[in-house]
Amino acid sequence: MIAMFKQYLNAMRRNPMGLIGLIIVSSFVVMGLLAPYILTRPEDAWGLTYDVGKRFKPPSLEHLFGTDECGRDVFNRVLLGTRFSLMVGVGVVALSLAIGIPIGLAAGYVGGKLGTALMRVTDMFLAFPPLLLAIALAATFGRGLFNTMLALSLSWWPWYSRLIYIQASSVKSMPFVDAAKVVGLSELRIMFRHVLPNVLTPVITQATLDIGSAILEASALSFLGIGVPPPIPEWGLLVSSGWQTVSRAWWISFFPGLFIVVTVLGFNLLGDVVKELMDPRLRNLMAMRRMRL
Amino acid sequence: MPVNKAILIAVLVLIVVAGSIAIYYIVSPRPAMPPTKVVVYASLSEMTTADPSTEFSNSIIWLPLVYEPLLWYDPISDELIPALAVNYTSSSDGLTWTFAIRHGAKFHDGTPVTAHVVKASIERTIALGEGAAYIWDPVDSIEVLDDYTVVFHLKYPAPLDKVAATGYSAYIFSLKVVEHAGASSLTDPKVAEWFNKGNEAGSGPYKLAKWDPESEVVLEKFAEWWGWELPEYPMKSDKAPDVFIIKVVKDAVTQEKLLLSGDIDIAMYVPLDNLEQHMKNPNLQVLRKQSFQNLIMLINVKKPPLDNVLVRRAIAHAIPYDDIVVVARSELARVASGPIPHGMWGHFDNLTFRYDLNLARELLAQAGYPNGINRVFILTYTAGDIYEARTTELIKASLANIGISVEIRPLSWEEQWALARKGWEDPGAAQDFLVFYWWPDIVSPFSFLYNMFHSASKVFNLCYYENPEFEALVEEASVFEGIDKAKALELYYKAQKILYDDVPATPLWDMVDIRVAKANVGNLDKAVNPAYPTVVFAQVLSVGD
């Protein structure tokens, strides 16, 4: 454990951008967790109120990010939105892993007809452009936080099951699997206790990178009006609500947009470090490069 | 060689002649051709069909320029303007209507407009029975007295003048369509096909020059239109555009950009919150006009506790109407007073619910809910409509003040409607509140009161309201509308008063329509008429050189 932590610290030292990513992501996570408790205007944030006299006020000390068309404080709404956007990002990736890993593992390890069948189903999903499939699904399910996550996950899982499948089908012929079979372990146990840990690496890397994209796509759905319903302050929805008035009140769309950009950037930087950390070859390569410099 | 020499000389002569002609054309002043005046109008929606008998949707934006009905209706002054009919009379029992047809009017194919054609056109519309054909329901038979006189015999009294001035299904077209389409009769489906290929057979001031329903419709001036010659005719201008283009631009933000860059002349919609900026812009004009479209919240009167009239009244008094108009429409709407919009005949000013939270709480306490109601109420609206979205957000926020919690559900219109229609069978399965727009087909209070509140209208009475007294009043009023307008008005008032007391719905706001155009497009105000929503009557526009 300590060794891993040390390794991680080393990776961070080698790659300061990763440290920035970590700082960004962790501060957003903290912000998302604490959001309901640090809001100065919770009613504004949840969209439970309005104030006709305060519409379209530019950013000021009183309203850091200005006010929107209902006279609500944009800062509070964006802050609370952190929670929903992160929830969607992490939720989508988690759900996709939950669907993708067992399918990929079964297809790769068992192989044969079952494997072929499972991978053809996966290919069917892969045949659609992901965002398009998500749009179609979201439109069918109706609006809602969970429905949005579900729609995105259903268009997302095939990538993971492909990754796992490729790994698992090579790992299954390795000597340690044969050894486990000889000892008499059950197939399920071999699959999950012996094969799975050895195939997870690329998926975890990919998942870290994907959280950012999931946030982005969820925002896209909300922007199109088929994602999270108002008045939940999801970032994409906030951008969309200010889009019509952007020439008059840029701040309504700008700040949630900025938050999306920074979060996605944070996850990407972090993902790079995780990739480096998880891949021994790459890790050594980077270390060598460092030394030569 | 002599032959070659001759050819050489001939070629040289040709070059010289051609050259001098070319130089002459380049140097000499060209004959003064009047420049073509083009006006481009951006529409938010695609065109639908092009059959003047059955079209009941977006194509109304150009049909009234190409086709003409017997009369036009100016609802602001409550006056009928002659179109293909010069004048008309009705019998005292309201059962016989005689129209005198205009001499000298002709269709774009050259055939004259006669009483016979009028009868055949309307009979085709009735026979097909699609679109707004039901407007002709009172008609029993149509009789041609002579070439220029047509008589309508009715089954029951009705205001046939307004019916004849409807923006849908009231158009007259040339009978040559049968020949053009290679059809056996007017009702042959081949005729509709012929229309939908982009052909027309109208008599209006503009001809259909290009029909591309998904991107643009190009209209060209019909020089032989009878109206250009009449000096006093109100529905024309001497400086009307030669070419009028309706361009499909599906969102308000893009329309705004195109208008500012000069690519279009008139925008149907721009984001309302930006209007103030445009009003200050000397190159633009902003037209605001009361429309007959209103937003209304229907209450499910059969689902407890909303079956209690006190609860419904409490809700009606807990909605911040003034604030909604500001936030949702940037003040481009008027707080509704009854279901009939401002400016329309049959509207009364004393039917607005007062926003008073204390009164609302008191009413709720009387109904037996002193601490609010422990249930989440479902409110549906049509997803994608930003004005409805903002309106419902404010309703939710405000009803929370009296202990009523609302869940907002944006649905597509098909979903919203399907859910709502379940309510007649099983009120518990339907929504509690439904927000939607209404606009009239025939400009009469009847369109609002019958469709949304009469129990025979199961498709649009989505509050599931049944009240025999109210229904009798509305039916009677409609009969008197053709005979005795004062009496009809009195009955319509009584009917609306019942709705005010029973609260099957709370009308929210009456839309003020806008058009934003370049400053040099004259007469825009005259060219927009709330009885014909989305239409810009191009023949009335005045464009400078």
PDB file of N, CA and C in Angstrom, chain A residues 9-44:
ATOM      1  N   LEU A   9       3.341   8.970  -5.923  1.00  0.00           N
ATOM      2  CA  LEU A   9       4.000  10.254  -5.685  1.00  0.00           C
ATOM      3  C   LEU A   9       5.104  10.470  -6.712  1.00  0.00           C
ATOM      4  N   ASN A  10       5.828   9.409  -6.989  1.00  0.00           N
ATOM      5  CA  ASN A  10       6.897   9.497  -7.983  1.00  0.00           C
ATOM      6  C   ASN A  10       6.349   9.897  -9.339  1.00  0.00           C
ATOM      7  N   ALA A  11       5.249   9.206  -9.693  1.00  0.00           N
ATOM      8  CA  ALA A  11       4.625   9.501 -10.981  1.00  0.00           C
ATOM      9  C   ALA A  11       4.225  10.973 -11.043  1.00  0.00           C
ATOM     10  N   MET A  12       3.720  11.452  -9.924  1.00  0.00           N
ATOM     11  CA  MET A  12       3.296  12.845  -9.871  1.00  0.00           C
ATOM     12  C   MET A  12       4.483  13.780 -10.041  1.00  0.00           C
ATOM     13  N   ARG A  13       5.576  13.414  -9.417  1.00  0.00           N
ATOM     14  CA  ARG A  13       6.776  14.256  -9.501  1.00  0.00           C
ATOM     15  C   ARG A  13       7.251  14.335 -10.935  1.00  0.00           C
ATOM     16  N   ARG A  14       7.207  13.175 -11.575  1.00  0.00           N
ATOM     17  CA  ARG A  14       7.647  13.149 -12.970  1.00  0.00           C
ATOM     18  C   ARG A  14       6.706  13.941 -13.860  1.00  0.00           C
ATOM     19  N   ASN A  15       5.436  13.971 -13.469  1.00  0.00           N
ATOM     20  CA  ASN A  15       4.445  14.563 -14.353  1.00  0.00           C
ATOM     21  C   ASN A  15       3.611  15.593 -13.575  1.00  0.00           C
ATOM     22  N   PRO A  16       4.115  16.820 -13.493  1.00  0.00           N
ATOM     23  CA  PRO A  16       3.417  17.828 -12.681  1.00  0.00           C
ATOM     24  C   PRO A  16       2.006  18.120 -13.195  1.00  0.00           C
ATOM     25  N   MET A  17       1.785  17.912 -14.486  1.00  0.00           N
ATOM     26  CA  MET A  17       0.440  18.159 -15.007  1.00  0.00           C
ATOM     27  C   MET A  17      -0.558  17.235 -14.317  1.00  0.00           C
ATOM     28  N   GLY A  18      -0.090  16.006 -14.017  1.00  0.00           N
ATOM     29  CA  GLY A  18      -0.948  15.058 -13.328  1.00  0.00           C
ATOM     30  C   GLY A  18      -1.331  15.571 -11.953  1.00  0.00           C
ATOM     31  N   LEU A  19      -0.388  16.203 -11.301  1.00  0.00           N
ATOM     32  CA  LEU A  19      -0.663  16.762  -9.979  1.00  0.00           C
ATOM     33  C   LEU A  19      -1.755  17.817 -10.090  1.00  0.00           C
ATOM     34  N   ILE A  20      -1.636  18.655 -11.128  1.00  0.00           N
ATOM     35  CA  ILE A  20      -2.667  19.679 -11.336  1.00  0.00           C
ATOM     36  C   ILE A  20      -4.017  19.007 -11.541  1.00  0.00           C
ATOM     37  N   GLY A  21      -4.015  17.946 -12.364  1.00  0.00           N
ATOM     38  CA  GLY A  21      -5.252  17.209 -12.596  1.00  0.00           C
ATOM     39  C   GLY A  21      -5.841  16.693 -11.304  1.00  0.00           C
ATOM     40  N   LEU A  22      -4.963  16.121 -10.466  1.00  0.00           N
ATOM     41  CA  LEU A  22      -5.427  15.567  -9.195  1.00  0.00           C
ATOM     42  C   LEU A  22      -6.033  16.665  -8.326  1.00  0.00           C
ATOM     43  N   ILE A  23      -5.334  17.810  -8.297  1.00  0.00           N
ATOM     44  CA  ILE A  23      -5.844  18.915  -7.471  1.00  0.00           C
ATOM     45  C   ILE A  23      -7.210  19.367  -7.980  1.00  0.00           C
ATOM     46  N   ILE A  24      -7.305  19.531  -9.304  1.00  0.00           N
ATOM     47  CA  ILE A  24      -8.582  19.976  -9.870  1.00  0.00           C
ATOM     48  C   ILE A  24      -9.694  18.998  -9.516  1.00  0.00           C
ATOM     49  N   VAL A  25      -9.436  17.727  -9.814  1.00  0.00           N
ATOM     50  CA  VAL A  25     -10.492  16.735  -9.598  1.00  0.00           C
ATOM     51  C   VAL A  25     -10.888  16.665  -8.139  1.00  0.00           C
ATOM     52  N   SER A  26      -9.851  16.628  -7.246  1.00  0.00           N
ATOM     53  CA  SER A  26     -10.226  16.472  -5.835  1.00  0.00           C
ATOM     54  C   SER A  26     -10.955  17.721  -5.333  1.00  0.00           C
ATOM     55  N   SER A  27     -10.575  18.888  -5.819  1.00  0.00           N
ATOM     56  CA  SER A  27     -11.296  20.053  -5.320  1.00  0.00           C
ATOM     57  C   SER A  27     -12.739  20.067  -5.832  1.00  0.00           C
ATOM     58  N   PHE A  28     -12.953  19.578  -7.053  1.00  0.00           N
ATOM     59  CA  PHE A  28     -14.330  19.504  -7.539  1.00  0.00           C
ATOM     60  C   PHE A  28     -15.135  18.470  -6.757  1.00  0.00           C
ATOM     61  N   VAL A  29     -14.466  17.361  -6.428  1.00  0.00           N
ATOM     62  CA  VAL A  29     -15.168  16.337  -5.651  1.00  0.00           C
ATOM     63  C   VAL A  29     -15.568  16.901  -4.298  1.00  0.00           C
ATOM     64  N   VAL A  30     -14.629  17.588  -3.649  1.00  0.00           N
ATOM     65  CA  VAL A  30     -14.937  18.186  -2.341  1.00  0.00           C
ATOM     66  C   VAL A  30     -16.071  19.192  -2.498  1.00  0.00           C
ATOM     67  N   MET A  31     -15.993  20.002  -3.552  1.00  0.00           N
ATOM     68  CA  MET A  31     -17.009  21.015  -3.802  1.00  0.00           C
ATOM     69  C   MET A  31     -18.370  20.343  -3.992  1.00  0.00           C
ATOM     70  N   GLY A  32     -18.383  19.266  -4.765  1.00  0.00           N
ATOM     71  CA  GLY A  32     -19.635  18.563  -5.021  1.00  0.00           C
ATOM     72  C   GLY A  32     -20.218  17.974  -3.751  1.00  0.00           C
ATOM     73  N   LEU A  33     -19.340  17.394  -2.925  1.00  0.00           N
ATOM     74  CA  LEU A  33     -19.818  16.774  -1.689  1.00  0.00           C
ATOM     75  C   LEU A  33     -20.361  17.812  -0.726  1.00  0.00           C
ATOM     76  N   LEU A  34     -19.628  18.923  -0.624  1.00  0.00           N
ATOM     77  CA  LEU A  34     -20.008  19.924   0.374  1.00  0.00           C
ATOM     78  C   LEU A  34     -21.057  20.900  -0.142  1.00  0.00           C
ATOM     79  N   ALA A  35     -21.295  20.891  -1.459  1.00  0.00           N
ATOM     80  CA  ALA A  35     -22.135  21.926  -2.068  1.00  0.00           C
ATOM     81  C   ALA A  35     -23.400  22.257  -1.270  1.00  0.00           C
ATOM     82  N   PRO A  36     -24.209  21.258  -0.906  1.00  0.00           N
ATOM     83  CA  PRO A  36     -25.464  21.606  -0.241  1.00  0.00           C
ATOM     84  C   PRO A  36     -25.252  22.357   1.079  1.00  0.00           C
ATOM     85  N   TYR A  37     -24.054  22.204   1.677  1.00  0.00           N
ATOM     86  CA  TYR A  37     -23.829  22.829   2.986  1.00  0.00           C
ATOM     87  C   TYR A  37     -23.171  24.193   2.886  1.00  0.00           C
ATOM     88  N   ILE A  38     -22.546  24.489   1.734  1.00  0.00           N
ATOM     89  CA  ILE A  38     -21.845  25.777   1.658  1.00  0.00           C
ATOM     90  C   ILE A  38     -22.577  26.773   0.770  1.00  0.00           C
ATOM     91  N   LEU A  39     -23.761  26.402   0.290  1.00  0.00           N
ATOM     92  CA  LEU A  39     -24.502  27.329  -0.565  1.00  0.00           C
ATOM     93  C   LEU A  39     -24.918  28.544   0.254  1.00  0.00           C
ATOM     94  N   THR A  40     -24.778  29.726  -0.349  1.00  0.00           N
ATOM     95  CA  THR A  40     -25.238  30.925   0.359  1.00  0.00           C
ATOM     96  C   THR A  40     -26.694  31.190   0.047  1.00  0.00           C
ATOM     97  N   ARG A  41     -27.152  30.724  -1.119  1.00  0.00           N
ATOM     98  CA  ARG A  41     -28.556  30.911  -1.488  1.00  0.00           C
ATOM     99  C   ARG A  41     -29.108  29.579  -1.988  1.00  0.00           C
ATOM    100  N   PRO A  42     -29.373  28.671  -1.057  1.00  0.00           N
ATOM    101  CA  PRO A  42     -29.808  27.335  -1.482  1.00  0.00           C
ATOM    102  C   PRO A  42     -31.095  27.367  -2.322  1.00  0.00           C
ATOM    103  N   GLU A  43     -31.987  28.288  -2.015  1.00  0.00           N
ATOM    104  CA  GLU A  43     -33.248  28.343  -2.760  1.00  0.00           C
ATOM    105  C   GLU A  43     -32.989  28.656  -4.232  1.00  0.00           C
ATOM    106  N   ASP A  44     -32.047  29.580  -4.459  1.00  0.00           N
ATOM    107  CA  ASP A  44     -31.672  29.919  -5.833  1.00  0.00           C
ATOM    108  C   ASP A  44     -31.076  28.698  -6.522  1.00  0.00           C
TER     109      ASP A  44
END
